Structures are given as C-alpha cells and as structure tokens.
mmCIF file of C-alpha atoms in Angstrom:
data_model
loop_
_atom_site.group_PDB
_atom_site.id
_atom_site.type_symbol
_atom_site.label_atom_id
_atom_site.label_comp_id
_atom_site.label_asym_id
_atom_site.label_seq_id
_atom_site.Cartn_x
_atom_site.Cartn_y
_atom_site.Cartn_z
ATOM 1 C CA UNK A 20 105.118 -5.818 46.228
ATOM 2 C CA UNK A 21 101.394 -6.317 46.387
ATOM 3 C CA UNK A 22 99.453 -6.445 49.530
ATOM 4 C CA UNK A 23 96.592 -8.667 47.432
ATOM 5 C CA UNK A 24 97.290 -12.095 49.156
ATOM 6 C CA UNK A 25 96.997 -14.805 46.789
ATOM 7 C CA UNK A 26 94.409 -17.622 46.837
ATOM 8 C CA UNK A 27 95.852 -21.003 48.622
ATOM 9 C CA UNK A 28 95.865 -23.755 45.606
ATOM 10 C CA UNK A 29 91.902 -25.286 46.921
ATOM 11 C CA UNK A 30 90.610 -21.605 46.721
ATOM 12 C CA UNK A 31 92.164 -21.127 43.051
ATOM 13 C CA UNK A 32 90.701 -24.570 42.027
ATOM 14 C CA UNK A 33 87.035 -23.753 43.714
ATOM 15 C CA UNK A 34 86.917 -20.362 42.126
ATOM 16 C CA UNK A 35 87.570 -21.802 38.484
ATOM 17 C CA UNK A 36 84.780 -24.730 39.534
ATOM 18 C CA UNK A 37 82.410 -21.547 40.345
ATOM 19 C CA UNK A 38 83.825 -19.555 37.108
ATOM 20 C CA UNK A 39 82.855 -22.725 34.877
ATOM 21 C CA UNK A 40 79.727 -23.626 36.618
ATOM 22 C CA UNK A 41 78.557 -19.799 35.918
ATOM 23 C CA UNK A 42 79.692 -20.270 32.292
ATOM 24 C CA UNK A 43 78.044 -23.288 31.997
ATOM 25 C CA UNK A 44 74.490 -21.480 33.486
ATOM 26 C CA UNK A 45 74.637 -18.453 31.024
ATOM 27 C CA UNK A 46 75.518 -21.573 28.172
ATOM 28 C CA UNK A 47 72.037 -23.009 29.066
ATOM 29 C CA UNK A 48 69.927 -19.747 28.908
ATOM 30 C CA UNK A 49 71.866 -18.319 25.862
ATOM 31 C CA UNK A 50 70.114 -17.733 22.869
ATOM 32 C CA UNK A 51 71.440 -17.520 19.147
ATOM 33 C CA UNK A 52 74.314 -19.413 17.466
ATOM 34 C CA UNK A 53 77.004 -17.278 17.852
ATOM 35 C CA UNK A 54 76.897 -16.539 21.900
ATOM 36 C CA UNK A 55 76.589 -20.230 22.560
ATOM 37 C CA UNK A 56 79.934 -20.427 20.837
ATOM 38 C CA UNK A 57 81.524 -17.709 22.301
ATOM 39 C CA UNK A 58 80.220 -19.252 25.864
ATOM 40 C CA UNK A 59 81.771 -22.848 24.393
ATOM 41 C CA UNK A 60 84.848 -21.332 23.471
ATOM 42 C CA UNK A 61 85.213 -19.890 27.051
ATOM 43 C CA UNK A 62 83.974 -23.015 28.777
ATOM 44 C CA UNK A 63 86.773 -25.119 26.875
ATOM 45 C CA UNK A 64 89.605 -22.426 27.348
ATOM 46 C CA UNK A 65 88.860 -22.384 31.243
ATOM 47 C CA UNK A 66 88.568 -26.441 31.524
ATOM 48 C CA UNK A 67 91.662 -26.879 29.743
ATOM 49 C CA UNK A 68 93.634 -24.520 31.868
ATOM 50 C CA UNK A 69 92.237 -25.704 34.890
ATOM 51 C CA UNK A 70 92.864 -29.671 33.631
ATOM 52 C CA UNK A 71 96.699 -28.460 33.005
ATOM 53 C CA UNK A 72 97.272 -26.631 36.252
ATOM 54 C CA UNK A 73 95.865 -29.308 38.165
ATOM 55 C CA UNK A 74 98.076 -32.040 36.496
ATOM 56 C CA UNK A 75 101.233 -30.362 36.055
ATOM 57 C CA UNK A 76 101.159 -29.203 39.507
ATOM 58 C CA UNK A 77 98.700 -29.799 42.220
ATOM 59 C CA UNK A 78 98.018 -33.617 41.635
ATOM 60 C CA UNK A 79 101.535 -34.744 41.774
ATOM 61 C CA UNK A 80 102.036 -32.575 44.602
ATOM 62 C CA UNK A 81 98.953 -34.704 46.561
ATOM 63 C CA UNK A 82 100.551 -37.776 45.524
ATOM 64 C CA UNK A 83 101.164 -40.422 47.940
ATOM 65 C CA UNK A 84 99.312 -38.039 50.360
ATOM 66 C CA UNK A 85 95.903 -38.175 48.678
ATOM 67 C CA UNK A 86 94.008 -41.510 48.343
ATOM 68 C CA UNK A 87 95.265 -42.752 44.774
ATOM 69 C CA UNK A 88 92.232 -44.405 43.436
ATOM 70 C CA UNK A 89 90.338 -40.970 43.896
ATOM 71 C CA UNK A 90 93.794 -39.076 42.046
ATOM 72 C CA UNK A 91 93.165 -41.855 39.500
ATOM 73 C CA UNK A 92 89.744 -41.070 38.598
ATOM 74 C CA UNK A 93 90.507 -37.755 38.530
ATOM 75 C CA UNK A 94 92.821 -38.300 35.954
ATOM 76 C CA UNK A 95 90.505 -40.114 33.471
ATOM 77 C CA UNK A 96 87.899 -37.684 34.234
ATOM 78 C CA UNK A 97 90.086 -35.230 32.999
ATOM 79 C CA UNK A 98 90.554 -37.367 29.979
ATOM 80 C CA UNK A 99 86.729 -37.630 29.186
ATOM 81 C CA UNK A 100 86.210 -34.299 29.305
ATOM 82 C CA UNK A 101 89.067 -33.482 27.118
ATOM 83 C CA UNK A 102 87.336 -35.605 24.367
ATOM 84 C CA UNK A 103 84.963 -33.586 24.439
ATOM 85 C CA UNK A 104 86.315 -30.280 24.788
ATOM 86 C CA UNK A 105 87.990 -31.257 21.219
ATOM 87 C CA UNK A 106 84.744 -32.027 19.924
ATOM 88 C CA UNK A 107 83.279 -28.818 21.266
ATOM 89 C CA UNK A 108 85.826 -26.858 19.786
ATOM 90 C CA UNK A 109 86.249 -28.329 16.069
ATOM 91 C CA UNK A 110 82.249 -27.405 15.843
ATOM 92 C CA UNK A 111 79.568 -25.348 16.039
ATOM 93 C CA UNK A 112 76.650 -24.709 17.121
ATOM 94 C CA UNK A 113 75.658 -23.739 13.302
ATOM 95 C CA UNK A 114 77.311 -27.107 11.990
ATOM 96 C CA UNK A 115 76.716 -29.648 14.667
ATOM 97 C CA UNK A 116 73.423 -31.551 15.235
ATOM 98 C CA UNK A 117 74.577 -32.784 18.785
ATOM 99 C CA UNK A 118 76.490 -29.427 19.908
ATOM 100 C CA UNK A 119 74.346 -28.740 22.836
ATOM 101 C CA UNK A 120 74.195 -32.087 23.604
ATOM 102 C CA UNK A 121 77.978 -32.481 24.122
ATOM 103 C CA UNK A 122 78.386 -28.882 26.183
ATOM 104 C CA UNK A 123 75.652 -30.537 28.244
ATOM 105 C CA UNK A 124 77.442 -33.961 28.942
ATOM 106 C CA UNK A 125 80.354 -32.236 29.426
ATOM 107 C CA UNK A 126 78.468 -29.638 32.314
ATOM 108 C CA UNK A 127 77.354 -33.396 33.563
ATOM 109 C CA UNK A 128 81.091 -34.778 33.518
ATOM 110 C CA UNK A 129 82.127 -31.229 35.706
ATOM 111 C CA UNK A 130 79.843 -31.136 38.160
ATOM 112 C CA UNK A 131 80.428 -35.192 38.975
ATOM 113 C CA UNK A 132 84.730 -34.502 38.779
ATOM 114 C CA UNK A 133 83.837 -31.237 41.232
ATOM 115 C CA UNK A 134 81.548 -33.434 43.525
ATOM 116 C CA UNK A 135 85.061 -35.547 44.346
ATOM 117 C CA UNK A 136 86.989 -33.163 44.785
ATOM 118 C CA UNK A 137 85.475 -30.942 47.390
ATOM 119 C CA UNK A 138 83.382 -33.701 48.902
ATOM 120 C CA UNK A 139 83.882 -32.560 52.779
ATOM 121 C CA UNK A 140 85.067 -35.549 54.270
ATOM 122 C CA UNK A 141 87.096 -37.337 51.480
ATOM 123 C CA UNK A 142 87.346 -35.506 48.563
ATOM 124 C CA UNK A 143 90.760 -35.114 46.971
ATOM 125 C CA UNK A 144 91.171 -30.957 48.141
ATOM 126 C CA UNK A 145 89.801 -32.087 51.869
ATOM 127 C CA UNK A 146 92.641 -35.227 52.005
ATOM 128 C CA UNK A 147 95.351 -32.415 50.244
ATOM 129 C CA UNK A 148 94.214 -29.813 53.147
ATOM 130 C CA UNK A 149 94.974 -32.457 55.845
ATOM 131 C CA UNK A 150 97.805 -34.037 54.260
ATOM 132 C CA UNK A 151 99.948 -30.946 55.139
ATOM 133 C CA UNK A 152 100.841 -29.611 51.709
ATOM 134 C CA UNK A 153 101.661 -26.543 51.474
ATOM 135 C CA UNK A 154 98.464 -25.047 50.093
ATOM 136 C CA UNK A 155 99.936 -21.289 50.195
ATOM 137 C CA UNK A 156 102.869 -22.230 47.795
ATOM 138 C CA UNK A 157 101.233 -24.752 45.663
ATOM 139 C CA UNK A 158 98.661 -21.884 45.029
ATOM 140 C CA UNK A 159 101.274 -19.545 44.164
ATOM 141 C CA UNK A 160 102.800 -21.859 41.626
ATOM 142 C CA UNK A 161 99.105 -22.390 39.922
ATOM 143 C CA UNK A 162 98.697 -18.567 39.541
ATOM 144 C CA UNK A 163 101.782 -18.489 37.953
ATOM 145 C CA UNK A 164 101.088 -20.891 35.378
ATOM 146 C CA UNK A 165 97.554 -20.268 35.392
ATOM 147 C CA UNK A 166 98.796 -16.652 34.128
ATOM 148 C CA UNK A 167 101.445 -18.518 31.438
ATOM 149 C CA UNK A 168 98.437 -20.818 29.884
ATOM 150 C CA UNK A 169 95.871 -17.733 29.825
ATOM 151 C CA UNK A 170 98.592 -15.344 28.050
ATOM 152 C CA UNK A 171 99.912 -18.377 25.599
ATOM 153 C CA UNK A 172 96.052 -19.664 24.767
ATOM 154 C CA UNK A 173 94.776 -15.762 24.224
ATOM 155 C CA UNK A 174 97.737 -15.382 21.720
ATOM 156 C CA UNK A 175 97.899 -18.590 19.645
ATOM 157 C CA UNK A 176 94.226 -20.161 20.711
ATOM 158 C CA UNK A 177 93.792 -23.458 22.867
ATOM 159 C CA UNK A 178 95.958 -25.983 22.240
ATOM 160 C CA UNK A 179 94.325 -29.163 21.447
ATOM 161 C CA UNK A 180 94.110 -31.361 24.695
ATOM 162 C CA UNK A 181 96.502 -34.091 25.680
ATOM 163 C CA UNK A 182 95.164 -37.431 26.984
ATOM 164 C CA UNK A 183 96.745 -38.767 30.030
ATOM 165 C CA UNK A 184 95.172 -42.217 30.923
ATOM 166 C CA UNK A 185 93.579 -42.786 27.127
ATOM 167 C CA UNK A 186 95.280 -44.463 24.029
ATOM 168 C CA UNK A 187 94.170 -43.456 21.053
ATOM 169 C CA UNK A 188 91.318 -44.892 19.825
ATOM 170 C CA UNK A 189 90.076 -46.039 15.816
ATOM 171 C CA UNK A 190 86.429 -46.186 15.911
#
C-alpha cells in the first residue's frame, strides 16, 4: 500500500477548479485552430468529469447537511454548462463563428459555480466541511471514480452530457 495520502473530497474538487481555470488561461492566449481545440477538448473532458463526480457522489452526500437552495443552483449550473460543453464539442474552432465565444461564457459560467462553492463563509465545500461529512472517505470514493470516468472517456471519448434540472428544449 501507498504512503501517498489521498486528497479529502474539497481538495480533489479545488484542484480540478485550479486544473480548469489553468486550461481555461492557456485557451485564451492560444494561438491557431487546432490547439484551441485540443485545449476545448480538454476543458470539456475535465468539466464533465468533475460535473459527474460531484453529482453522483459528493452532492448527495451534502444533502440535507448543505443549504439546499445553494445544492440547487449548483445543479442547474451544472446543467448550463453542460449545454455548452455539447456545443463546444460538436464544433470547431475552424467551423464555428461563435466558438470562442461559447469557451468564453462557459470560463464565465465556472468561475461564478466555483465562487459558491468555496465562498469562505457559506459556500457549499465550507457548509460540507462543517457539516461533519466525512471528507477523507468521500474523497476516496471521487478518486475512484474520477479514475473510472478518465479511463472510460480516454477509450471511447466523452460521453455526451446528461441534463439534470433541464427538459429538453425545441427552439
């Protein structure tokens, strides 16, 4: 067995908000067609494991412990972004007038779900922390299936994203 301690489950979720923020700078500054699409590509796999991990496991674990409205939100933020992220990745850069314009929104729609969550006083992870849950085993768990969604997207690509809190809509 390893000595490497694993993260708790609010250090795994603020390293993947660092990991995507970072993506989302070298995004902004990259030049040429094909490395902003690589960068997209990355930016959408890393949202869309971090959207699953975070519903499948560490949300329901905060609920009833974390204040629901702010769970809530989270939720449909997750859904907004995942609108895009389908855009994103059924385009390119090459083929799609408003390309950068959606990465960009979406760096917008990040940076406002990230501000809730690790607000200091009552973001979701500082409620979680003093609700008690376990953050060592919830952690543990995310890794895990972290790990699964990484292996499973590298093999057979993304998957395309599942809405939560939206219908579908005809426009």
């Amino acid at each position: 067995m390893s000595d490497v301690k694993q993260p708790d489950a609010i250090a795994l979720l603020k390293q993947d908000h660092r990991t995507v923020a970072d993506l989302f700078a070298e995004f902004e500054t990259a030049s040429g067609d094909d490395r902003k699409q690589k960068l997209a590509q990355k930016i959408c796999l890393e949202l869309t494991v971090h959207a699953t991990i975070e519903e499948e496991i560490f949300y329901p674990a905060c609920g009833g412990k974390v204040d629901e409205d702010l769970l809530k939100e989270a939720y449909v933020e997750h859904d907004g972004a995942k609108v895009l992220i389908a855009e994103i990745e059924a385009s390119s850069e090459s083929d799609d007038d408003f390309f950068d314009a959606k990465v960009k929104v979406l760096k917008e729609q990040i940076e406002h779900h990230v501000e809730e969550e690790e607000k200091r006083m009552e973001g979701v992870f500082s409620q979680a922390r003093h609700a008690g849950i376990d953050m060592d085993a919830l952690g543990t768990q995310m890794a895990k299936r972290k790990a699964e969604l990484v292996a499973s997207y590298k093999a057979g690509g993304a998957p395309k994203p599942e809405l939560t809190t939206m219908t579908e809509v005809q426009i």
